[in-house]
XYZ file of C-alpha atoms in Angstrom:
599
model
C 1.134 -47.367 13.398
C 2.159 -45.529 16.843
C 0.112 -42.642 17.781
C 1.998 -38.971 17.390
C 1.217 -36.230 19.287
C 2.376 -33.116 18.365
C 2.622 -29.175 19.654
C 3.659 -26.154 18.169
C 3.273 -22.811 19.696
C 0.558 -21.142 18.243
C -0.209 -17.255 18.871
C -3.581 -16.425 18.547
C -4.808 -12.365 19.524
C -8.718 -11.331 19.880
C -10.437 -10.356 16.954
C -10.816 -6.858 16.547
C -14.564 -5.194 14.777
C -12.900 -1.894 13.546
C -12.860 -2.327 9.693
C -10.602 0.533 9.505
C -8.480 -2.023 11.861
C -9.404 -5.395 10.177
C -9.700 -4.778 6.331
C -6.098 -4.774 5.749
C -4.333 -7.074 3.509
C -1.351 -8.493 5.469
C -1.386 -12.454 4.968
C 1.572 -11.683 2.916
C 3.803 -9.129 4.557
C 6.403 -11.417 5.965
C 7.836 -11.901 2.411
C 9.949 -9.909 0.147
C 8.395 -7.475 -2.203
C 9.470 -8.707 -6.128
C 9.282 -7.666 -9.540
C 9.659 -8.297 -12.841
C 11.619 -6.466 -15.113
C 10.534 -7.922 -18.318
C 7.627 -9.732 -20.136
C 10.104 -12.447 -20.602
C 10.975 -12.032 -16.887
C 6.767 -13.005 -16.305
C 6.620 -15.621 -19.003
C 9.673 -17.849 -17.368
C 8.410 -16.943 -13.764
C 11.877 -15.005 -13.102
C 11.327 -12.807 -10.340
C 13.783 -10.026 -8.689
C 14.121 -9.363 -4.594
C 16.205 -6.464 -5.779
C 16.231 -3.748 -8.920
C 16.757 -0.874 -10.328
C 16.002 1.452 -13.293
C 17.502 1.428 -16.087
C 19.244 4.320 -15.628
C 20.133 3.113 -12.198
C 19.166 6.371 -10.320
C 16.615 4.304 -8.767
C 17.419 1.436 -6.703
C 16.225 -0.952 -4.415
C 19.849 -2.644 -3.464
C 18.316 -5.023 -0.869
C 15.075 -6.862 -0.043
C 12.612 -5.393 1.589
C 9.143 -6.405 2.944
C 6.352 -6.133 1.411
C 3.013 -4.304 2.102
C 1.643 -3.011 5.405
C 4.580 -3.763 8.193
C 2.851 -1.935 11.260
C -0.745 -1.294 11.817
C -1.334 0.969 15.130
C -4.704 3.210 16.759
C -5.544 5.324 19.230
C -8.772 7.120 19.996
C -9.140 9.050 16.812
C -6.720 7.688 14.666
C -5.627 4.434 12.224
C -1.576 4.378 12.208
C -0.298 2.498 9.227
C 3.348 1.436 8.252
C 4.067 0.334 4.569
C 7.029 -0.376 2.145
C 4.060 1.121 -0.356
C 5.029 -2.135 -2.430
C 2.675 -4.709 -3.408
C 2.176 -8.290 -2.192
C 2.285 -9.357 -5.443
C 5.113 -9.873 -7.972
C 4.609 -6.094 -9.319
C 5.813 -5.226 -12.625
C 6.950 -5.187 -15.684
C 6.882 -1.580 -16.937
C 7.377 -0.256 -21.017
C 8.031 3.239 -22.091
C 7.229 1.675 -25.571
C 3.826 0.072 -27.391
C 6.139 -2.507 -28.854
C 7.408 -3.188 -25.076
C 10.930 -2.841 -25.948
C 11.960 0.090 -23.908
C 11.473 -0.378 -19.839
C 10.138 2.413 -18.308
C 12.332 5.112 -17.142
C 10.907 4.281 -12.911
C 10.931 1.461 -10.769
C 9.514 1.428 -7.654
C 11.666 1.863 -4.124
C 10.535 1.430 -0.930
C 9.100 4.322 0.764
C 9.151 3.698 4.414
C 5.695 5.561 4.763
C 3.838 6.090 8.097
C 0.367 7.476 7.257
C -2.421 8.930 9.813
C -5.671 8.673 8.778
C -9.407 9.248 11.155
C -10.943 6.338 13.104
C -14.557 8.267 11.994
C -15.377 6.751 8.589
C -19.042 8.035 7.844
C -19.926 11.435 7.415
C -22.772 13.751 9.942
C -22.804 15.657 6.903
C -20.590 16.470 4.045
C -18.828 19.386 3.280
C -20.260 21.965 1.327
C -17.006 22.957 0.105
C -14.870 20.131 -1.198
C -11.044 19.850 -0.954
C -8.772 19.229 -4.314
C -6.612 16.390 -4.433
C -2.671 17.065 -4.303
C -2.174 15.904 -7.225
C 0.745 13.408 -8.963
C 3.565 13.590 -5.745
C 0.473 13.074 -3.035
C -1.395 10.018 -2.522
C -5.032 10.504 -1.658
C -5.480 7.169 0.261
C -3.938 3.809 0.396
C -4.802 -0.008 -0.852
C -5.044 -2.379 1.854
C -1.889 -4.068 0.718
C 0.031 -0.649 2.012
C -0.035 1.061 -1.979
C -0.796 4.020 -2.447
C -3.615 5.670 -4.331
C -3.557 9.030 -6.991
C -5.977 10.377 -8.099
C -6.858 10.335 -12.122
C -4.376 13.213 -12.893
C -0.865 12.320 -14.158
C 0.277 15.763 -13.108
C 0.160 17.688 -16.371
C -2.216 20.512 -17.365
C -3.086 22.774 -20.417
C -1.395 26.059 -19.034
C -3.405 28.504 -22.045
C -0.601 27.702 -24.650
C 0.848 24.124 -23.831
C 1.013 21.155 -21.331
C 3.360 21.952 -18.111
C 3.697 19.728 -15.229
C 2.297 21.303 -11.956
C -1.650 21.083 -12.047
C -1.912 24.698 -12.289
C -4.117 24.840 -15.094
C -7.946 23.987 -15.183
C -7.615 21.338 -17.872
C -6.065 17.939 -15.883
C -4.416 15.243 -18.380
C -6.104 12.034 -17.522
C -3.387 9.586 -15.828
C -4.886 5.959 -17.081
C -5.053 7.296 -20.728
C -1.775 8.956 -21.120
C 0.041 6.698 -19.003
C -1.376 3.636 -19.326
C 1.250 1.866 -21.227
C 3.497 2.292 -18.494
C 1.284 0.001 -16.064
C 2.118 -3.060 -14.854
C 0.298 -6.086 -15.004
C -1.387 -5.423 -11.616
C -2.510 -1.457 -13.729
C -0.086 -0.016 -11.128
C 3.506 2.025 -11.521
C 6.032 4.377 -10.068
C 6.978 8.149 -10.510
C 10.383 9.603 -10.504
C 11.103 8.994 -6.600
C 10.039 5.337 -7.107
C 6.527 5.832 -5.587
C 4.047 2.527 -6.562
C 0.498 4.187 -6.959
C -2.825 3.005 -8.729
C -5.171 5.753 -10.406
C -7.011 2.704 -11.649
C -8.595 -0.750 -11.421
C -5.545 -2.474 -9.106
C -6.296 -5.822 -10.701
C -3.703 -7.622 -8.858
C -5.141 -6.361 -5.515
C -8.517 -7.262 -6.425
C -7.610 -10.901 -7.320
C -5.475 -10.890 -3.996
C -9.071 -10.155 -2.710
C -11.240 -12.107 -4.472
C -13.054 -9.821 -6.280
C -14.181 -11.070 -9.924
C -10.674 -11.293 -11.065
C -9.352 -14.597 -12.950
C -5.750 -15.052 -12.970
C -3.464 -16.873 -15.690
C -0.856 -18.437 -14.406
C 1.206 -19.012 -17.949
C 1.017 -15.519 -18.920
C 0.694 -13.326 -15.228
C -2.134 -11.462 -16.592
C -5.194 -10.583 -14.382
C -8.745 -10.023 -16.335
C -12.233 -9.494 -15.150
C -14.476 -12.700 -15.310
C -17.776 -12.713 -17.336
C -20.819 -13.146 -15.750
C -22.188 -11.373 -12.442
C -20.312 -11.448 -9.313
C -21.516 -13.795 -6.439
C -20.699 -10.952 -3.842
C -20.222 -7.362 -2.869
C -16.834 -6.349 -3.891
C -14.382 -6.454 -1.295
C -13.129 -2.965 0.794
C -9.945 -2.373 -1.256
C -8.613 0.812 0.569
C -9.322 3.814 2.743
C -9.223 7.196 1.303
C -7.665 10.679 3.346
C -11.198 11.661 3.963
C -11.364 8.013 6.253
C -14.379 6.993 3.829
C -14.072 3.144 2.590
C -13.048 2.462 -1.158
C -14.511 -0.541 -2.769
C -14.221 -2.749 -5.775
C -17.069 -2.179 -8.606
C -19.785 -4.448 -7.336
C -22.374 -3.033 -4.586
C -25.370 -4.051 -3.721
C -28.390 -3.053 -6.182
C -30.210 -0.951 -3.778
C -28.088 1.160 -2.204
C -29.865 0.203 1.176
C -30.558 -3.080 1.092
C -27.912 -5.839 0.904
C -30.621 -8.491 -0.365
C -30.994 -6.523 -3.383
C -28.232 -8.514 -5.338
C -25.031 -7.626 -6.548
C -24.423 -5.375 -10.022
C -21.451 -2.975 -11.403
C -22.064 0.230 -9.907
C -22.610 2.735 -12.628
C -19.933 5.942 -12.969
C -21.782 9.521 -12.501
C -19.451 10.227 -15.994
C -20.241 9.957 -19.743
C -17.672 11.670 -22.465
C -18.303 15.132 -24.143
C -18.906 13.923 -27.467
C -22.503 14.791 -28.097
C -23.773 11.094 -27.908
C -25.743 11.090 -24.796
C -28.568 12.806 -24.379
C -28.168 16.460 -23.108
C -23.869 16.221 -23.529
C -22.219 18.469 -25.464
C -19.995 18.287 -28.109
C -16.727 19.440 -27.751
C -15.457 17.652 -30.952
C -17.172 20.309 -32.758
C -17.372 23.063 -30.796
C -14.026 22.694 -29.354
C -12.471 22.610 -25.314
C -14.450 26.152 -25.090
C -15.806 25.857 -21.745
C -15.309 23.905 -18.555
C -17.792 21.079 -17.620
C -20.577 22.465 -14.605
C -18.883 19.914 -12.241
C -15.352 21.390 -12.473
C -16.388 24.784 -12.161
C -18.681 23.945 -9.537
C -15.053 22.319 -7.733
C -12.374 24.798 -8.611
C -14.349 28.368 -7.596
C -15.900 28.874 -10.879
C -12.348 29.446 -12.857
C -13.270 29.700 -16.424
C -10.820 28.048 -18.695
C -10.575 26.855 -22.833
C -8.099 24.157 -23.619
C -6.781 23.249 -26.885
C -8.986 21.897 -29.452
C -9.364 18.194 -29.872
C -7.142 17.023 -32.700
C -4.646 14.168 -33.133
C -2.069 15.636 -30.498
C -5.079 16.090 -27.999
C -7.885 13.797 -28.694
C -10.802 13.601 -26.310
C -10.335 12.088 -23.340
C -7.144 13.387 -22.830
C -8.223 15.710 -20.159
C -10.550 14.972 -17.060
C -12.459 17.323 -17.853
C -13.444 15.446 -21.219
C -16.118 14.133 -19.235
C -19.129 15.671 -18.065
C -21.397 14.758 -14.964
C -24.596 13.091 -15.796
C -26.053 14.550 -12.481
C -25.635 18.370 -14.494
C -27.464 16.967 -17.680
C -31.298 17.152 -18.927
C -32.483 13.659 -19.878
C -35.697 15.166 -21.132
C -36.881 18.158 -21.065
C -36.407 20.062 -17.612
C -35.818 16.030 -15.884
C -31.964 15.531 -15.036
C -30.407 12.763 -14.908
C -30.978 11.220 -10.842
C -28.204 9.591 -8.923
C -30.062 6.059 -7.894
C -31.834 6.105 -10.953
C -29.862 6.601 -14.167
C -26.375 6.130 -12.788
C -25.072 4.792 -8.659
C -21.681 7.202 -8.144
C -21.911 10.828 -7.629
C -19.080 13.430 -9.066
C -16.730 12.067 -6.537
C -17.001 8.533 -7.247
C -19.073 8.023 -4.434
C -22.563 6.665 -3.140
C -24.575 6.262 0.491
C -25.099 2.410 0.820
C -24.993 -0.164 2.836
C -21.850 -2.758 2.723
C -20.498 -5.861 4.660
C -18.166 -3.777 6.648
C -20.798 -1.599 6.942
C -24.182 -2.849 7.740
C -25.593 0.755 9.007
C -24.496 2.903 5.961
C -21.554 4.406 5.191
C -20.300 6.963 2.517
C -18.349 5.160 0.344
C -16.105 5.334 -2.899
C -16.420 2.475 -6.064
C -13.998 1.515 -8.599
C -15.571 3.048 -11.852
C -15.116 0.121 -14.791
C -17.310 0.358 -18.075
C -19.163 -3.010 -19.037
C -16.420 -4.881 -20.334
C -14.805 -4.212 -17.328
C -12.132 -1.209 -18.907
C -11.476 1.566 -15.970
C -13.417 4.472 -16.772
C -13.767 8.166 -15.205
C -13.023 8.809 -12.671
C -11.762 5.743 -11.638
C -10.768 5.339 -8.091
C -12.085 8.733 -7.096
C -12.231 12.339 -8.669
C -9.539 15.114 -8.507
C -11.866 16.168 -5.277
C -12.391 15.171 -2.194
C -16.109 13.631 -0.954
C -15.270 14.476 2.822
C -12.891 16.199 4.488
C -9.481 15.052 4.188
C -7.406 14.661 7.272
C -4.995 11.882 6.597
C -1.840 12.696 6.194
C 1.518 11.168 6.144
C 3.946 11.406 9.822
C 7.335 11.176 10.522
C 7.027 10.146 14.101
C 3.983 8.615 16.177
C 3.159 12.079 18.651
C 0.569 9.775 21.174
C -0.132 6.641 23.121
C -1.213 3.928 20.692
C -2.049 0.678 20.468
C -0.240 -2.070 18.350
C -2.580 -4.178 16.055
C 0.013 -5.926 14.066
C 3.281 -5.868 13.548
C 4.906 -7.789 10.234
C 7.965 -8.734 8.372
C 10.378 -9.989 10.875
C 8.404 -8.231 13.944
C 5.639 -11.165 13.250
C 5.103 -14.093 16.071
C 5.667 -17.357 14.068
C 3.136 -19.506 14.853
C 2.073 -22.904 13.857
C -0.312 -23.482 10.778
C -0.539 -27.285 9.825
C 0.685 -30.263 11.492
C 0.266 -33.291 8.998
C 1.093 -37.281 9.514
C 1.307 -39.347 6.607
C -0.174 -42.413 8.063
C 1.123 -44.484 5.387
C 5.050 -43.492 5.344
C 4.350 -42.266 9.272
C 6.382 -38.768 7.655
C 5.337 -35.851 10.119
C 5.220 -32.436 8.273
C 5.656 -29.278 10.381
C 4.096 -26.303 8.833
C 4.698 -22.754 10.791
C 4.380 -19.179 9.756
C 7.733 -17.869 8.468
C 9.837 -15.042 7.660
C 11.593 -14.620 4.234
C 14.803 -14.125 5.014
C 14.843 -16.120 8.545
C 16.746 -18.968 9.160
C 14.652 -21.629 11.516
C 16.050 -24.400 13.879
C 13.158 -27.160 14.688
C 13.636 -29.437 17.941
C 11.835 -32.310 18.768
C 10.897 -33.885 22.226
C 9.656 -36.917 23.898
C 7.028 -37.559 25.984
C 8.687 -35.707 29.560
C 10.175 -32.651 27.552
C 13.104 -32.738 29.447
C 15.371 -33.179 26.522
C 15.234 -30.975 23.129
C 17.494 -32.530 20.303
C 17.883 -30.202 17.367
C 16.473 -31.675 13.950
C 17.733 -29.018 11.714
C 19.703 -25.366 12.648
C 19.765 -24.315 9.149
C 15.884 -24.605 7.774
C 16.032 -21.467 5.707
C 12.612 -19.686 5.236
C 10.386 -20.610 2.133
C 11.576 -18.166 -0.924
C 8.759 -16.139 -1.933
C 6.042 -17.533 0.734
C 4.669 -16.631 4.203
C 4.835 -20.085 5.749
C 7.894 -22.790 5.654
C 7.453 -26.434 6.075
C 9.981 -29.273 7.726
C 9.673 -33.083 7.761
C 10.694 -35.754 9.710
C 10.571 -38.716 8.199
C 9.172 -41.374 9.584
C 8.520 -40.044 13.153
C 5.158 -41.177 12.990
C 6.161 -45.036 13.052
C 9.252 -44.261 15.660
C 7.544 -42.631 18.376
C 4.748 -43.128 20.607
C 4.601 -38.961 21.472
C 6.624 -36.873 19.968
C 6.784 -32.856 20.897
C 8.414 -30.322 18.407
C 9.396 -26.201 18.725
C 10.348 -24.037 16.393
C 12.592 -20.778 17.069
C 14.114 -18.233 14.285
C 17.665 -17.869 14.832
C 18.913 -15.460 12.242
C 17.931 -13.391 9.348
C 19.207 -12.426 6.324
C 20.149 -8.423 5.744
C 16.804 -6.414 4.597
C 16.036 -2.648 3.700
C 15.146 -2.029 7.339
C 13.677 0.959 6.759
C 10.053 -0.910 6.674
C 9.889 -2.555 10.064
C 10.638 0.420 12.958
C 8.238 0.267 16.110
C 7.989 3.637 17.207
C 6.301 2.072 20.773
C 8.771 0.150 21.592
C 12.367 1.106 21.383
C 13.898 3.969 23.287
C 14.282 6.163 19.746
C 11.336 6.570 17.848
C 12.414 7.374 14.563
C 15.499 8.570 12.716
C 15.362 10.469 9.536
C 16.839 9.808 6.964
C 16.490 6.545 7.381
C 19.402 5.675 5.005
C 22.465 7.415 3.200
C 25.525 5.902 0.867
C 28.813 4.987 1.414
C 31.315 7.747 1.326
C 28.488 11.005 2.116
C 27.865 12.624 5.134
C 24.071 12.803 6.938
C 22.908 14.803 9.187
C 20.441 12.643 11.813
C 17.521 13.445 13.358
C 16.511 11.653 16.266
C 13.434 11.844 18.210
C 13.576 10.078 21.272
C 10.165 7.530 22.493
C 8.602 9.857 25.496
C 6.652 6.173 26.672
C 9.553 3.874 26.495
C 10.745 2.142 30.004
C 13.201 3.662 30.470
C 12.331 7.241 30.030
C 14.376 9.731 27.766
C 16.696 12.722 30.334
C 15.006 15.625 30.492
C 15.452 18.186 27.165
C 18.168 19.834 28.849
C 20.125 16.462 29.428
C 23.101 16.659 26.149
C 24.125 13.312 24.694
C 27.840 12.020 24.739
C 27.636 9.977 21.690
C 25.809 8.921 18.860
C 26.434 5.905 16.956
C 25.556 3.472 14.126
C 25.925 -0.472 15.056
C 25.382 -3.523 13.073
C 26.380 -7.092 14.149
C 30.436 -7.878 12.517
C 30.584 -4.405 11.065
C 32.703 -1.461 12.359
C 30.681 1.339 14.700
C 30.155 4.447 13.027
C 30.364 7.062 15.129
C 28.899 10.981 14.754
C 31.136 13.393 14.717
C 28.838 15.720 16.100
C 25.492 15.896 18.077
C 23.428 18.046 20.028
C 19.767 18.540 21.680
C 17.381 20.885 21.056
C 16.096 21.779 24.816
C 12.557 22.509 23.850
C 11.834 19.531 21.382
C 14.142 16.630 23.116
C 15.024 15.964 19.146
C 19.012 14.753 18.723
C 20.533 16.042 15.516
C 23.897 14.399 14.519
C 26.215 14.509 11.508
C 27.317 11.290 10.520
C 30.151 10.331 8.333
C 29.787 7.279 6.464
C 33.155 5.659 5.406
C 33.567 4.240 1.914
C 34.067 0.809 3.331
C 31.291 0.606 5.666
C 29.420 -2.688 5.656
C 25.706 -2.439 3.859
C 23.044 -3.233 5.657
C 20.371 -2.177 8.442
C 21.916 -0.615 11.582
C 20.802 0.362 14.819
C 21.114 3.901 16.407
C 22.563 4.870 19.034
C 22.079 8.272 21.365
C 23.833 7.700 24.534
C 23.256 9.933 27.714
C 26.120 9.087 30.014
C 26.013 5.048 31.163
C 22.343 4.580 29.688
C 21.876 4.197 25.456
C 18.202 4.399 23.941
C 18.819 2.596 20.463
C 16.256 1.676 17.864
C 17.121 -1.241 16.014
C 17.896 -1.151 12.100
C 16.546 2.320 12.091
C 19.005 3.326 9.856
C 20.335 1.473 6.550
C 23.818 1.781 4.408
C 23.253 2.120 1.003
């Protein structure tokens, strides 16, 4: 057997100790998001790189990329990017207990850029706390790039009857009315296609590894007996920049040799079993519990009385804080002691991430591991909540990672099969990407193409190539690797706003036949630098490789802003696809490529 020696390029980048930085999920964000749109669908392992509805008002007509696509920071801030679709194979959803009737959503990506503060513990918490937006907001995001709601499904007793809006004082609980609409993973989608959790993302947490088991006939996720090994993992980051973790902490909040239990919810129903709770199956929805008046200004509110058509714990406020309650005479039930999470869902501990203390939110689940109140975190904010969602990236930042087809292949496994003298070349890949692999002797001087048409591995972040016998041929043998096309994707997932001369275009897609009107915001800290405000464009266009331009019919500059609107006429036979923009200021163009996708 001949000795082999063989090179791939591999791109290594410093390790970074910001866990707002390094706690992200993004192993798998090179590769399609996918569904499935029936139990069937899960049982024969069918899976779906596009979807819709069944109503078809709600589609996702090409692939996209999965997950977080762009994580970026400055001084004070954590910039993520995210399709807000999961890594996983997400799905199926039922309208129906029989699961005959899909549910009316699906989810779509959302091309989301959220802001959220580099400061994750707290000097001291706010006195006065800050309610949660509700169903259309999320209130933090997984790690995957999903976003999280809070325990509301949007619907409230008004005084006479249930109206969407959250303006009443008694919240429907999401996870009970709603929960036949999950997904495997416990996640769905409202009406603009929005994935969100309110509960227990079970797929996440087996992602993670956090006392999840997995079976691989059915696609169901449950929690495993026994006691966890470990500290749950950090599963997300909430708007308030405090850490959300999985149910298992430490059993002394302050010392991580303690061992590792469920952490305990603050929460217990109103049904007159526990000691001190009252009864509101007998005495009826006649009064708010202390914590929600203590929350909402002291608004007084009855709801309807619990029956059939509203049983208990079909409100939030079915459920009454432990930390309010006498245990025995004038004692109260103590946070530490009789239960670990506060009204918000949260304790001060210490954690892996956080070796010093932090504030921090758990994943409420009851014994047998069923998601219990309030869940992920209560319909209030712990800290002060800052985050927020951006349209454009307003200061200097720094690029952290960069994923679907912005990643730098690299090489993961290089394998000889000493027997057959087979040499298997293993790389990062892109779904989607087409690969050629070369191969070299000993001076380099000559590359000979193995393969120009190695398509990417379907459904996987790494793609493999072998040469068969190589081994046994050649006393040294060099290989490279190089992506030389890729397939058309949902663009809207991947945009750099550091380095392209536009930094975002909104909307960033319209359908065949309609007009849009295009904003443009130019990138102030691209080389080169955008004309002055005053400076007026002379064109704006739409370009995609072997389709016709499309070309604005109209476009002008605001003076104060820099910010290009155009109106854009999209022909009924324009080619589908990602495109990039165009604003052109005499001979120079700044562009931003596939910022802009035909539906």
């Amino acid at each position: 057997m001949k000795s082999t020696l063989i090179l791939l390029a591999l791109a290594t980048s410093a390790a970074h100790a910001d866990p707002q930085l390094t706690t992200w999920f993004t192993e798998l964000s090179s590769k399609y998001a996918r569904v499935y749109l029936t139990d069937a669908d899960a049982t024969s392992g069918t899976t779906y790189t596009t979807w819709s509805n069944p109503s078809g008002s709600i589609s996702q007509a090409l692939p996209v990329y999965a997950g977080i696509q762009q994580i970026s920071y400055s001084t004070s801030w954590i910039y993520i990017k995210t399709s807000n679709l999961g890594t996983y194979t997400m799905g199926p959803w039922y309208d129906n207990a029989a699961r005959t009737a899909r549910f009316v959503n699906a989810p779509k990506n959302q091309n989301i850029t959220w802001r959220f503060p580099r400061t994750a513990t707290l000097a001291a918490p706010p006195a006065t706390k800050s309610a949660t937006s509700g169903m259309e907001a999320a209130v933090g995001y997984l790690v995957d790039g999903v976003s999280i709601f809070d325990p509301t499904d949007g619907f409230s007793w008004t005084g006479s009857a249930e109206a969407g809006g959250n303006t009443g004082q008694w919240h429907r609980d999401a996870y009970v009315n709603e929960g036949i609409t999950l997904d495997y993973g416990n996640t769905h989608q409202q009406n603009t296609g929005m994935y969100h959790n309110h509960a227990n993302p079970l797929a996440l947490r087996y992602q993670m590894g956090d006392h999840i088991s997995y079976n691989p006939a059915t696609k169901r996720y449950s929690e495993m007996a026994g006691t966890p090994a470990s500290h749950s993992p950090l599963l997300g980051w909430m708007r308030d920049g405090l850490p959300l973790y999985g149910p298992y902490g430490y059993s002394n909040a302050l010392n991580a040799g303690s061992g590792i239990r469920r952490m305990v919810s603050g929460f217990v129903k109103r049904d007159g079993i526990t000691t001190g709770v009252d009864n509101i199956v007998s005495t009826g929805r006649t009064a708010l519990p202390t914590w929600a008046l203590r929350n909402n200004g002291n608004i007084a509110a009855t709801g309807p009385a619990v029956s059939t058509t509203y049983p208990l714990g079909r409100y939030i406020q079915d459920s009454a804080y432990l930390g309010d309650l006498f245990k025995s005479g004038a004692t109260k039930y103590a946070q530490g002691t009789d239960f670990d999470l506060n009204e918000y869902n949260v304790r001060y501990c210490v954690t892996p991430e956080f070796p010093g203390g932090t504030y921090a939110y758990f994943m409420a689940i009851d014994a047998t591991g069923t998601p219990t109140f309030p869940y992920n975190c209560n319909r209030y904010f712990f800290g002060t909540p800052t985050a927020t969602t951006v349209t454009t990236i307003a200061e200097t930042v720094t690029d952290h990672f960069l994923g679907g087809p912005n990643i730098v292949e690299s090489a993961e496994v290089t394998e000889v099969n000493q027997a057959s003298g087979d040499v298997t070349l293993t790389w990062s890949s892109v779904e989607g990407g087409t690969y050629q692999v070369m191969a070299a002797s000993e001076d380099l001087a000559a590359w000979s193409p193995l393969t120009s048409t190695q398509a990417a591995a379907s459904g996987a972040a790494e793609t493999s190539y072998v040469e068969a016998g190589a081994a046994t041929a050649h006393d040294k043998r060099f290989y490279k690797v190089g992506r030389t096309a890729l397939a058309t994707y949902d663009g809207g997932t991947v945009t750099n706003p550091t380095s392209e001369g536009i930094s975002t275009v909104s909307p960033a897609s319209g359908n065949k036949n309609t007009t849009v009107t295009l904003t443009i915001t130019l990138n102030s800290g691209y080389t080169m630098a955008p004309p002055p405000n005053t400076v007026q464009p002379t064109s704006v266009t739409l370009t995609r490789a072997g389709a016709t331009t499309i070309t604005a019919t109209a476009y002008s500059r605001n003076t104060t802003t820099g910010i290009v609107t155009a109106t854009v006429p999209i022909p009924s036979g324009a080619t589908s696809g990602a495109y990039t923009v165009n604003a052109t200021f005499g001979p120079n163009t700044w562009s931003l490529t596939n910022g802009f996708t035909v539906n």
